[in-house]
Amino acid sequence: DTGVSQNPRHKITKRGQNVTFRCDPISEHNRLYWYRQTLGQGPEFLTYFQNEAQLEKSRLLSDRFSAERPKGSFSTLEIQRTEQGDSAMYLCASSLRDRVSGANVLTFGAGSRLTVL
Amino acid sequence: GIQVEQSPPDLILQEGANSTLRCNFSDSVNNLQWFHQNPWGQLINLFYIPSGTKQNGRLSATTVATERYSLLYISSSQTTDSGVYFCAVEPLWNTDKLIFGTGTRLQVFP
């Protein structure tokens, strides 16, 4: 297992275009998270899935953002009609909560950096 | 919501020096993780430490959950330790997601 994989690593787009990012989690992990990180800030939670169910969405996730995890494996994050304020690093993480200890250790991918011109 | 504050915000060290990074959180937590974000943006998990003390090589961490703080110790720092260190907590009242702190930017010079 090579860890959490994200594609593309970099995306430059013009304002108004749609973009899609993909995340492939660690195979045995049932939880998948999306975070956004802007320059100089810590990552901010956007949404997460347990298997294919999207269990929580942050208020940061406007109507232009949609995330899916159709078969409980990989996930996509789509941003429609991009704005310059969407420029950020989009981070994906996955985890498997330990049933005995309750530990939920998140492992992050390398991120997808979006620049909106 | 829970507040997670880290100090100092910036730290400059010469190679070989030791340092202590602090993370304060405003409410009870289920879990706590320390991460190192390298210059390429990759978040590397250093410790999962909701309580107690752990050590991994030159790094160690201590969390005192009852007093709502955690410390990360870096001994004999190396230039490769440079980057941003984040603590992140899973609030007791809202499990399943991590809330990140403000980060400590560390620069280690030879």
PDB file of C-alpha atoms in Angstrom:
ATOM      1  CA  ASP A   1       0.000   0.000   0.000  1.00  0.00           C
ATOM      2  CA  THR A   2       1.464   3.354  -1.080  1.00  0.00           C
ATOM      3  CA  GLY A   3      -0.596   5.581   1.203  1.00  0.00           C
ATOM      4  CA  VAL A   4      -3.143   8.214   0.230  1.00  0.00           C
ATOM      5  CA  SER A   5      -2.847   9.288  -3.389  1.00  0.00           C
ATOM      6  CA  GLN A   6      -4.143  12.579  -4.808  1.00  0.00           C
ATOM      7  CA  ASN A   7      -4.392  13.748  -8.410  1.00  0.00           C
ATOM      8  CA  PRO A   8      -3.610  16.061  -9.975  1.00  0.00           C
ATOM      9  CA  ARG A   9      -0.878  17.504  -7.762  1.00  0.00           C
ATOM     10  CA  HIS A  10      -1.176  20.907  -9.367  1.00  0.00           C
ATOM     11  CA  LYS A  11      -3.989  22.553 -11.302  1.00  0.00           C
ATOM     12  CA  ILE A  12      -4.033  26.018 -12.831  1.00  0.00           C
ATOM     13  CA  THR A  13      -7.357  27.173 -14.185  1.00  0.00           C
ATOM     14  CA  LYS A  14      -9.163  30.303 -15.239  1.00  0.00           C
ATOM     15  CA  ARG A  15     -11.923  31.812 -13.171  1.00  0.00           C
ATOM     16  CA  GLY A  16     -15.286  30.274 -14.034  1.00  0.00           C
ATOM     17  CA  GLN A  17     -13.946  26.865 -15.054  1.00  0.00           C
ATOM     18  CA  ASN A  18     -14.795  23.621 -13.289  1.00  0.00           C
ATOM     19  CA  VAL A  19     -12.110  21.456 -11.694  1.00  0.00           C
ATOM     20  CA  THR A  20     -12.145  17.976 -10.205  1.00  0.00           C
ATOM     21  CA  PHE A  21      -9.697  16.406  -7.776  1.00  0.00           C
ATOM     22  CA  ARG A  22      -9.395  12.714  -7.042  1.00  0.00           C
ATOM     23  CA  CYS A  23      -8.332  10.967  -3.851  1.00  0.00           C
ATOM     24  CA  ASP A  24      -7.463   7.280  -3.484  1.00  0.00           C
ATOM     25  CA  PRO A  25      -7.350   6.376   0.216  1.00  0.00           C
ATOM     26  CA  ILE A  26      -5.457   3.591   1.941  1.00  0.00           C
ATOM     27  CA  SER A  27      -7.362   0.506   0.844  1.00  0.00           C
ATOM     28  CA  GLU A  28      -8.534  -0.790   4.215  1.00  0.00           C
ATOM     29  CA  HIS A  29      -9.605   2.656   5.479  1.00  0.00           C
ATOM     30  CA  ASN A  30     -13.353   3.293   5.562  1.00  0.00           C
ATOM     31  CA  ARG A  31     -13.213   7.003   6.404  1.00  0.00           C
ATOM     32  CA  LEU A  32     -12.168   9.664   3.925  1.00  0.00           C
ATOM     33  CA  TYR A  33     -11.750  13.378   4.612  1.00  0.00           C
ATOM     34  CA  TRP A  34     -11.287  16.528   2.542  1.00  0.00           C
ATOM     35  CA  TYR A  35      -9.535  19.584   3.963  1.00  0.00           C
ATOM     36  CA  ARG A  36      -8.559  22.932   2.455  1.00  0.00           C
ATOM     37  CA  GLN A  37      -5.425  24.853   3.345  1.00  0.00           C
ATOM     38  CA  THR A  38      -4.704  28.427   2.327  1.00  0.00           C
ATOM     39  CA  LEU A  39      -1.305  30.071   2.563  1.00  0.00           C
ATOM     40  CA  GLY A  40      -0.100  30.501   6.132  1.00  0.00           C
ATOM     41  CA  GLN A  41      -3.081  28.757   7.679  1.00  0.00           C
ATOM     42  CA  GLY A  42      -3.760  25.339   9.107  1.00  0.00           C
ATOM     43  CA  PRO A  43      -5.932  22.867   7.196  1.00  0.00           C
ATOM     44  CA  GLU A  44      -9.694  23.443   7.512  1.00  0.00           C
ATOM     45  CA  PHE A  45     -12.207  20.609   7.475  1.00  0.00           C
ATOM     46  CA  LEU A  46     -14.523  20.479   4.460  1.00  0.00           C
ATOM     47  CA  THR A  47     -16.310  17.119   4.538  1.00  0.00           C
ATOM     48  CA  TYR A  48     -15.928  13.441   5.334  1.00  0.00           C
ATOM     49  CA  PHE A  49     -17.285  10.062   4.305  1.00  0.00           C
ATOM     50  CA  GLN A  50     -17.720   6.811   6.134  1.00  0.00           C
ATOM     51  CA  ASN A  51     -17.762   4.258   3.358  1.00  0.00           C
ATOM     52  CA  GLU A  52     -19.959   5.848   0.674  1.00  0.00           C
ATOM     53  CA  ALA A  53     -22.027   7.981   3.056  1.00  0.00           C
ATOM     54  CA  GLN A  54     -21.182  11.659   3.363  1.00  0.00           C
ATOM     55  CA  LEU A  55     -21.664  12.257   7.089  1.00  0.00           C
ATOM     56  CA  GLU A  56     -20.703  15.883   7.589  1.00  0.00           C
ATOM     57  CA  LYS A  57     -20.193  18.996   5.485  1.00  0.00           C
ATOM     58  CA  SER A  58     -18.583  22.203   6.687  1.00  0.00           C
ATOM     59  CA  ARG A  59     -20.158  25.593   6.097  1.00  0.00           C
ATOM     60  CA  LEU A  60     -17.019  26.257   4.046  1.00  0.00           C
ATOM     61  CA  LEU A  61     -18.386  23.881   1.422  1.00  0.00           C
ATOM     62  CA  SER A  62     -20.491  26.212  -0.692  1.00  0.00           C
ATOM     63  CA  ASP A  63     -23.020  25.077  -3.310  1.00  0.00           C
ATOM     64  CA  ARG A  64     -20.256  25.189  -5.916  1.00  0.00           C
ATOM     65  CA  PHE A  65     -18.435  22.353  -4.164  1.00  0.00           C
ATOM     66  CA  SER A  66     -19.510  18.734  -4.362  1.00  0.00           C
ATOM     67  CA  ALA A  67     -17.789  15.617  -3.081  1.00  0.00           C
ATOM     68  CA  GLU A  68     -18.606  12.022  -3.873  1.00  0.00           C
ATOM     69  CA  ARG A  69     -17.392   8.595  -2.883  1.00  0.00           C
ATOM     70  CA  PRO A  70     -19.592   6.385  -5.040  1.00  0.00           C
ATOM     71  CA  LYS A  71     -18.354   2.937  -4.084  1.00  0.00           C
ATOM     72  CA  GLY A  72     -16.755   3.687  -0.766  1.00  0.00           C
ATOM     73  CA  SER A  73     -13.284   3.634  -2.289  1.00  0.00           C
ATOM     74  CA  PHE A  74     -11.891   6.676  -4.130  1.00  0.00           C
ATOM     75  CA  SER A  75     -13.441  10.121  -3.799  1.00  0.00           C
ATOM     76  CA  THR A  76     -13.756  13.154  -6.039  1.00  0.00           C
ATOM     77  CA  LEU A  77     -14.064  16.808  -5.078  1.00  0.00           C
ATOM     78  CA  GLU A  78     -15.492  19.040  -7.781  1.00  0.00           C
ATOM     79  CA  ILE A  79     -15.491  22.814  -7.748  1.00  0.00           C
ATOM     80  CA  GLN A  80     -17.806  24.494 -10.228  1.00  0.00           C
ATOM     81  CA  ARG A  81     -17.402  28.044 -11.540  1.00  0.00           C
ATOM     82  CA  THR A  82     -14.100  28.514  -9.757  1.00  0.00           C
ATOM     83  CA  GLU A  83     -13.289  31.835  -8.113  1.00  0.00           C
ATOM     84  CA  GLN A  84      -9.907  33.291  -7.201  1.00  0.00           C
ATOM     85  CA  GLY A  85     -10.737  32.688  -3.537  1.00  0.00           C
ATOM     86  CA  ASP A  86     -10.803  28.957  -4.228  1.00  0.00           C
ATOM     87  CA  SER A  87      -7.036  28.972  -4.726  1.00  0.00           C
ATOM     88  CA  ALA A  88      -5.675  26.685  -2.032  1.00  0.00           C
ATOM     89  CA  MET A  89      -4.198  23.280  -1.316  1.00  0.00           C
ATOM     90  CA  TYR A  90      -6.885  20.597  -1.169  1.00  0.00           C
ATOM     91  CA  LEU A  91      -5.875  17.776   1.147  1.00  0.00           C
ATOM     92  CA  CYS A  92      -7.361  14.322   1.415  1.00  0.00           C
ATOM     93  CA  ALA A  93      -6.954  12.003   4.385  1.00  0.00           C
ATOM     94  CA  SER A  94      -8.175   8.539   5.281  1.00  0.00           C
ATOM     95  CA  SER A  95      -8.512   6.549   8.489  1.00  0.00           C
ATOM     96  CA  LEU A  96      -9.886   3.415  10.094  1.00  0.00           C
ATOM     97  CA  ARG A  97     -11.170   3.842  13.625  1.00  0.00           C
ATOM     98  CA  ASP A  98      -9.900   1.120  15.955  1.00  0.00           C
ATOM     99  CA  ARG A  99     -12.943  -0.668  17.407  1.00  0.00           C
ATOM    100  CA  VAL A 100     -11.226  -1.449  20.693  1.00  0.00           C
ATOM    101  CA  SER A 101      -9.263   1.698  21.505  1.00  0.00           C
ATOM    102  CA  GLY A 102     -11.347   4.190  19.533  1.00  0.00           C
ATOM    103  CA  ALA A 103      -8.204   5.583  17.972  1.00  0.00           C
ATOM    104  CA  ASN A 104      -8.847   7.359  14.679  1.00  0.00           C
ATOM    105  CA  VAL A 105      -5.470   8.184  13.140  1.00  0.00           C
ATOM    106  CA  LEU A 106      -5.703  10.244   9.944  1.00  0.00           C
ATOM    107  CA  THR A 107      -3.138   9.778   7.173  1.00  0.00           C
ATOM    108  CA  PHE A 108      -2.895  12.614   4.650  1.00  0.00           C
ATOM    109  CA  GLY A 109      -2.069  12.635   0.961  1.00  0.00           C
ATOM    110  CA  ALA A 110       0.354  15.067  -0.654  1.00  0.00           C
ATOM    111  CA  GLY A 111      -2.440  17.437  -1.652  1.00  0.00           C
ATOM    112  CA  SER A 112      -3.709  19.039  -4.848  1.00  0.00           C
ATOM    113  CA  ARG A 113      -2.710  22.668  -5.260  1.00  0.00           C
ATOM    114  CA  LEU A 114      -5.279  24.794  -7.116  1.00  0.00           C
ATOM    115  CA  THR A 115      -4.471  28.180  -8.621  1.00  0.00           C
ATOM    116  CA  VAL A 116      -7.363  30.151 -10.090  1.00  0.00           C
ATOM    117  CA  LEU A 117      -6.295  32.980 -12.398  1.00  0.00           C
TER     118      LEU A 117
ATOM    119  CA  GLY B   1     -16.209  25.665  18.600  1.00  0.00           C
ATOM    120  CA  ILE B   2     -12.966  24.404  20.041  1.00  0.00           C
ATOM    121  CA  GLN B   3      -9.927  26.675  19.839  1.00  0.00           C
ATOM    122  CA  VAL B   4      -6.478  25.197  19.217  1.00  0.00           C
ATOM    123  CA  GLU B   5      -3.553  27.536  19.742  1.00  0.00           C
ATOM    124  CA  GLN B   6       0.091  26.778  19.189  1.00  0.00           C
ATOM    125  CA  SER B   7       3.163  28.578  20.407  1.00  0.00           C
ATOM    126  CA  PRO B   8       5.541  29.941  19.439  1.00  0.00           C
ATOM    127  CA  PRO B   9       4.277  30.879  15.964  1.00  0.00           C
ATOM    128  CA  ASP B  10       7.820  31.012  14.621  1.00  0.00           C
ATOM    129  CA  LEU B  11      11.036  29.432  15.801  1.00  0.00           C
ATOM    130  CA  ILE B  12      14.551  29.776  14.408  1.00  0.00           C
ATOM    131  CA  LEU B  13      17.224  27.361  15.596  1.00  0.00           C
ATOM    132  CA  GLN B  14      20.758  26.425  14.838  1.00  0.00           C
ATOM    133  CA  GLU B  15      21.401  22.801  14.047  1.00  0.00           C
ATOM    134  CA  GLY B  16      21.868  20.765  17.216  1.00  0.00           C
ATOM    135  CA  ALA B  17      19.613  22.881  19.417  1.00  0.00           C
ATOM    136  CA  ASN B  18      16.609  21.541  21.321  1.00  0.00           C
ATOM    137  CA  SER B  19      13.108  23.015  21.246  1.00  0.00           C
ATOM    138  CA  THR B  20       9.654  22.655  22.768  1.00  0.00           C
ATOM    139  CA  LEU B  21       6.455  23.385  20.870  1.00  0.00           C
ATOM    140  CA  ARG B  22       3.188  23.848  22.733  1.00  0.00           C
ATOM    141  CA  CYS B  23      -0.440  23.196  21.806  1.00  0.00           C
ATOM    142  CA  ASN B  24      -3.320  24.467  23.969  1.00  0.00           C
ATOM    143  CA  PHE B  25      -6.908  23.479  23.349  1.00  0.00           C
ATOM    144  CA  SER B  26     -10.042  24.963  24.827  1.00  0.00           C
ATOM    145  CA  ASP B  27     -12.230  21.898  25.352  1.00  0.00           C
ATOM    146  CA  SER B  28     -12.049  18.176  26.047  1.00  0.00           C
ATOM    147  CA  VAL B  29     -10.739  16.057  23.218  1.00  0.00           C
ATOM    148  CA  ASN B  30     -10.946  12.470  22.135  1.00  0.00           C
ATOM    149  CA  ASN B  31      -7.727  12.340  20.214  1.00  0.00           C
ATOM    150  CA  LEU B  32      -4.723  14.478  19.350  1.00  0.00           C
ATOM    151  CA  GLN B  33      -2.203  14.208  16.541  1.00  0.00           C
ATOM    152  CA  TRP B  34       1.035  16.092  15.815  1.00  0.00           C
ATOM    153  CA  PHE B  35       1.983  16.632  12.170  1.00  0.00           C
ATOM    154  CA  HIS B  36       5.019  17.975  10.345  1.00  0.00           C
ATOM    155  CA  GLN B  37       4.285  19.736   7.061  1.00  0.00           C
ATOM    156  CA  ASN B  38       7.354  19.695   4.866  1.00  0.00           C
ATOM    157  CA  PRO B  39       8.214  22.445   2.363  1.00  0.00           C
ATOM    158  CA  TRP B  40       6.340  20.554  -0.365  1.00  0.00           C
ATOM    159  CA  GLY B  41       3.118  20.615   1.645  1.00  0.00           C
ATOM    160  CA  GLN B  42       2.986  16.973   2.706  1.00  0.00           C
ATOM    161  CA  LEU B  43       1.558  16.434   6.196  1.00  0.00           C
ATOM    162  CA  ILE B  44       3.508  13.730   7.963  1.00  0.00           C
ATOM    163  CA  ASN B  45       1.942  12.129  11.022  1.00  0.00           C
ATOM    164  CA  LEU B  46       4.403  12.327  13.932  1.00  0.00           C
ATOM    165  CA  PHE B  47       2.375  11.180  16.922  1.00  0.00           C
ATOM    166  CA  TYR B  48      -1.092  10.028  17.815  1.00  0.00           C
ATOM    167  CA  ILE B  49      -1.166  11.018  21.476  1.00  0.00           C
ATOM    168  CA  PRO B  50      -4.509  11.681  23.229  1.00  0.00           C
ATOM    169  CA  SER B  51      -2.731  11.340  26.583  1.00  0.00           C
ATOM    170  CA  GLY B  52       0.603  10.352  28.078  1.00  0.00           C
ATOM    171  CA  THR B  53       4.077  10.456  26.584  1.00  0.00           C
ATOM    172  CA  LYS B  54       5.553   8.900  23.460  1.00  0.00           C
ATOM    173  CA  GLN B  55       9.012   8.993  21.934  1.00  0.00           C
ATOM    174  CA  ASN B  56      10.224   8.382  18.412  1.00  0.00           C
ATOM    175  CA  GLY B  57      13.932   8.959  17.898  1.00  0.00           C
ATOM    176  CA  ARG B  58      14.760  12.623  18.480  1.00  0.00           C
ATOM    177  CA  LEU B  59      11.109  13.537  18.867  1.00  0.00           C
ATOM    178  CA  SER B  60       8.869  13.043  21.856  1.00  0.00           C
ATOM    179  CA  ALA B  61       5.421  14.288  22.804  1.00  0.00           C
ATOM    180  CA  THR B  62       3.418  14.637  25.986  1.00  0.00           C
ATOM    181  CA  THR B  63      -0.293  15.339  26.304  1.00  0.00           C
ATOM    182  CA  VAL B  64      -1.937  16.308  29.599  1.00  0.00           C
ATOM    183  CA  ALA B  65      -5.572  16.017  28.602  1.00  0.00           C
ATOM    184  CA  THR B  66      -6.935  17.165  31.968  1.00  0.00           C
ATOM    185  CA  GLU B  67      -5.037  20.450  31.605  1.00  0.00           C
ATOM    186  CA  ARG B  68      -5.751  20.715  27.878  1.00  0.00           C
ATOM    187  CA  TYR B  69      -2.273  20.972  26.446  1.00  0.00           C
ATOM    188  CA  SER B  70       0.296  18.976  24.537  1.00  0.00           C
ATOM    189  CA  LEU B  71       4.024  19.472  24.055  1.00  0.00           C
ATOM    190  CA  LEU B  72       6.286  18.366  21.222  1.00  0.00           C
ATOM    191  CA  TYR B  73       9.997  18.118  21.982  1.00  0.00           C
ATOM    192  CA  ILE B  74      12.625  18.162  19.262  1.00  0.00           C
ATOM    193  CA  SER B  75      16.150  17.334  20.372  1.00  0.00           C
ATOM    194  CA  SER B  76      19.381  17.836  18.406  1.00  0.00           C
ATOM    195  CA  SER B  77      17.497  19.567  15.604  1.00  0.00           C
ATOM    196  CA  GLN B  78      18.535  19.035  11.981  1.00  0.00           C
ATOM    197  CA  THR B  79      17.899  21.132   8.882  1.00  0.00           C
ATOM    198  CA  THR B  80      15.439  18.475   7.708  1.00  0.00           C
ATOM    199  CA  ASP B  81      13.266  19.306  10.735  1.00  0.00           C
ATOM    200  CA  SER B  82      12.381  22.632   9.096  1.00  0.00           C
ATOM    201  CA  GLY B  83       8.759  23.142   8.172  1.00  0.00           C
ATOM    202  CA  VAL B  84       5.482  23.778   9.958  1.00  0.00           C
ATOM    203  CA  TYR B  85       4.342  21.717  12.910  1.00  0.00           C
ATOM    204  CA  PHE B  86       0.617  21.348  13.526  1.00  0.00           C
ATOM    205  CA  CYS B  87      -1.300  19.808  16.354  1.00  0.00           C
ATOM    206  CA  ALA B  88      -4.824  18.699  15.580  1.00  0.00           C
ATOM    207  CA  VAL B  89      -7.536  17.569  17.964  1.00  0.00           C
ATOM    208  CA  GLU B  90     -10.731  15.577  17.715  1.00  0.00           C
ATOM    209  CA  PRO B  91     -13.276  17.312  19.983  1.00  0.00           C
ATOM    210  CA  LEU B  92     -15.101  15.080  22.440  1.00  0.00           C
ATOM    211  CA  TRP B  93     -18.433  16.527  21.309  1.00  0.00           C
ATOM    212  CA  ASN B  94     -17.788  16.188  17.599  1.00  0.00           C
ATOM    213  CA  THR B  95     -15.801  13.110  16.889  1.00  0.00           C
ATOM    214  CA  ASP B  96     -14.534  11.866  13.546  1.00  0.00           C
ATOM    215  CA  LYS B  97     -12.803  15.033  12.401  1.00  0.00           C
ATOM    216  CA  LEU B  98      -9.606  16.856  13.299  1.00  0.00           C
ATOM    217  CA  ILE B  99      -9.463  20.560  14.102  1.00  0.00           C
ATOM    218  CA  PHE B 100      -6.038  21.983  13.361  1.00  0.00           C
ATOM    219  CA  GLY B 101      -4.074  24.502  15.351  1.00  0.00           C
ATOM    220  CA  THR B 102      -2.410  27.619  14.074  1.00  0.00           C
ATOM    221  CA  GLY B 103       0.954  25.948  13.517  1.00  0.00           C
ATOM    222  CA  THR B 104       4.567  26.615  14.506  1.00  0.00           C
ATOM    223  CA  ARG B 105       6.961  27.436  11.669  1.00  0.00           C
ATOM    224  CA  LEU B 106      10.422  26.029  12.434  1.00  0.00           C
ATOM    225  CA  GLN B 107      13.565  26.970  10.568  1.00  0.00           C
ATOM    226  CA  VAL B 108      16.773  25.124  11.378  1.00  0.00           C
ATOM    227  CA  PHE B 109      20.009  26.603  10.026  1.00  0.00           C
ATOM    228  CA  PRO B 110      23.334  24.756   9.715  1.00  0.00           C
TER     229      PRO B 110
END
